Amino acid sequence: MKIGERWKRAFELSRKRITPSRKAIVEVLEEQRKHLSAEEIYSCLREKHKKVGIATVYRNLELLSQMGIVHRVNFGDGKEHYEIARIPALHHHHLVCTVCGRVIDYQDFRKEEHEFMEGLGRVLETKYDFLIQSHQLYFYGICKDCRLKEVGE
Amino acid sequence: MKIGERWKRAFELSRKRITPSRKAIVEVLEEQRKHLSAEEIYSCLREKHKKVGIATVYRNLELLSQMGIVHRVNFGDGKEHYEIARIPALHHHHLVCTVCGRVIDYQDFRKEEHEFMEGLGRVLETKYDFLIQSHQLYFYGICKDCRLKEVGE
DNA sequence: CTAAATGCAAACGATTTGCCTTCTG
DNA sequence: CAGAAGGCAAATCGTTTGCATTTAG
């Protein structure tokens, strides 16, 4: 089942209403398949002629995050970004350049890597009595372009 | 060599001045040994009767982050947090409760875990031509207290 | 001495909130 | 129909910036 069908189910279970705004926001995130800021999502909605206020966008992104339908990611650029939650096999992480802010998505997780995270998660769940729903891994450093520029100076 | 001595060296190398504000900020982060927001650091400084403007706190946290002396961490609560960088063996990660925002520091990395991150980092450096300086792992979920409350409702 | 760093207050920008209207279930 | 959700504009609050002044090297 693709996540697109899955989320309606989640709404029923948590007794939240399925409204046009919510549908539209999930739609945008599914189509774009990348991390977007609230403002970017808002722009996409306007382009599609869906009239949704920015406050509603924020309120629903908060809700969708709590429901685990979207993931909130932060690259230290002053705003939150949101991306649709994928099935574990498509889970990915980010490399953030601390100089220019560029973000590279890293998706080619090898099987061992995936198993490693699962295992670590289970250890933590037991040790801290904490129900883990997701995880995010960030690598910070300097991208190729910025390294070349630095040398040039 | 503890990081406390190490940072002065880093300042000389990057031709940055060692000022009272900078010393004081690093001092606070070393003493507290936990993640603090800019405002919290500012308060600590005032308690210690160090007169440093909030703008200077922000400017220096930015600088210290770029130098790798402090790590910027974000728990999705609307503000950045900062913690002193530790030696790799003391590196730690965070479990964030998506309901109440509580953050648990997880420090008991096993050796394999440490090696795994190193290995993964090297793979990414090669593949994306990206110089990795640090990484952060976040686990998101629901803490014990919040799970108990949810059931009660 | 001079460029770098600071302090202060004003500016900014992302996110939140209050309140009244609209709509889902 | 009742309570949940949305729209709009105002309010909030973490963070940044401009500029005159101080200071480290």
CSV table of C-alpha atoms (C1' of nucleotides) in Angstrom, one decimal, chain A residues 17 19 21-22 51 53 56 59, chain D residues 2-9:
chain,number,residue,atom,x,y,z
A,17,ARG,CA,-11.0,15.1,9.8
A,19,THR,CA,-10.2,18.1,4.8
A,21,SER,CA,-6.3,21.4,2.9
A,22,ARG,CA,-4.9,18.3,4.5
A,51,LYS,CA,-6.6,28.3,-1.4
A,53,GLY,CA,-3.9,29.9,4.4
A,56,THR,CA,-3.4,26.2,8.1
A,59,ARG,CA,-1.1,23.8,11.7
D,2,DA,C1',-21.5,20.6,17.3
D,3,DG,C1',-17.1,20.6,17.5
D,4,DA,C1',-13.2,20.6,14.5
D,5,DA,C1',-10.8,23.1,11.0
D,6,DG,C1',-9.7,27.2,8.3
D,7,DG,C1',-8.8,32.2,7.1
D,8,DC,C1',-6.9,36.5,8.2
D,9,DA,C1',-4.3,39.6,10.5
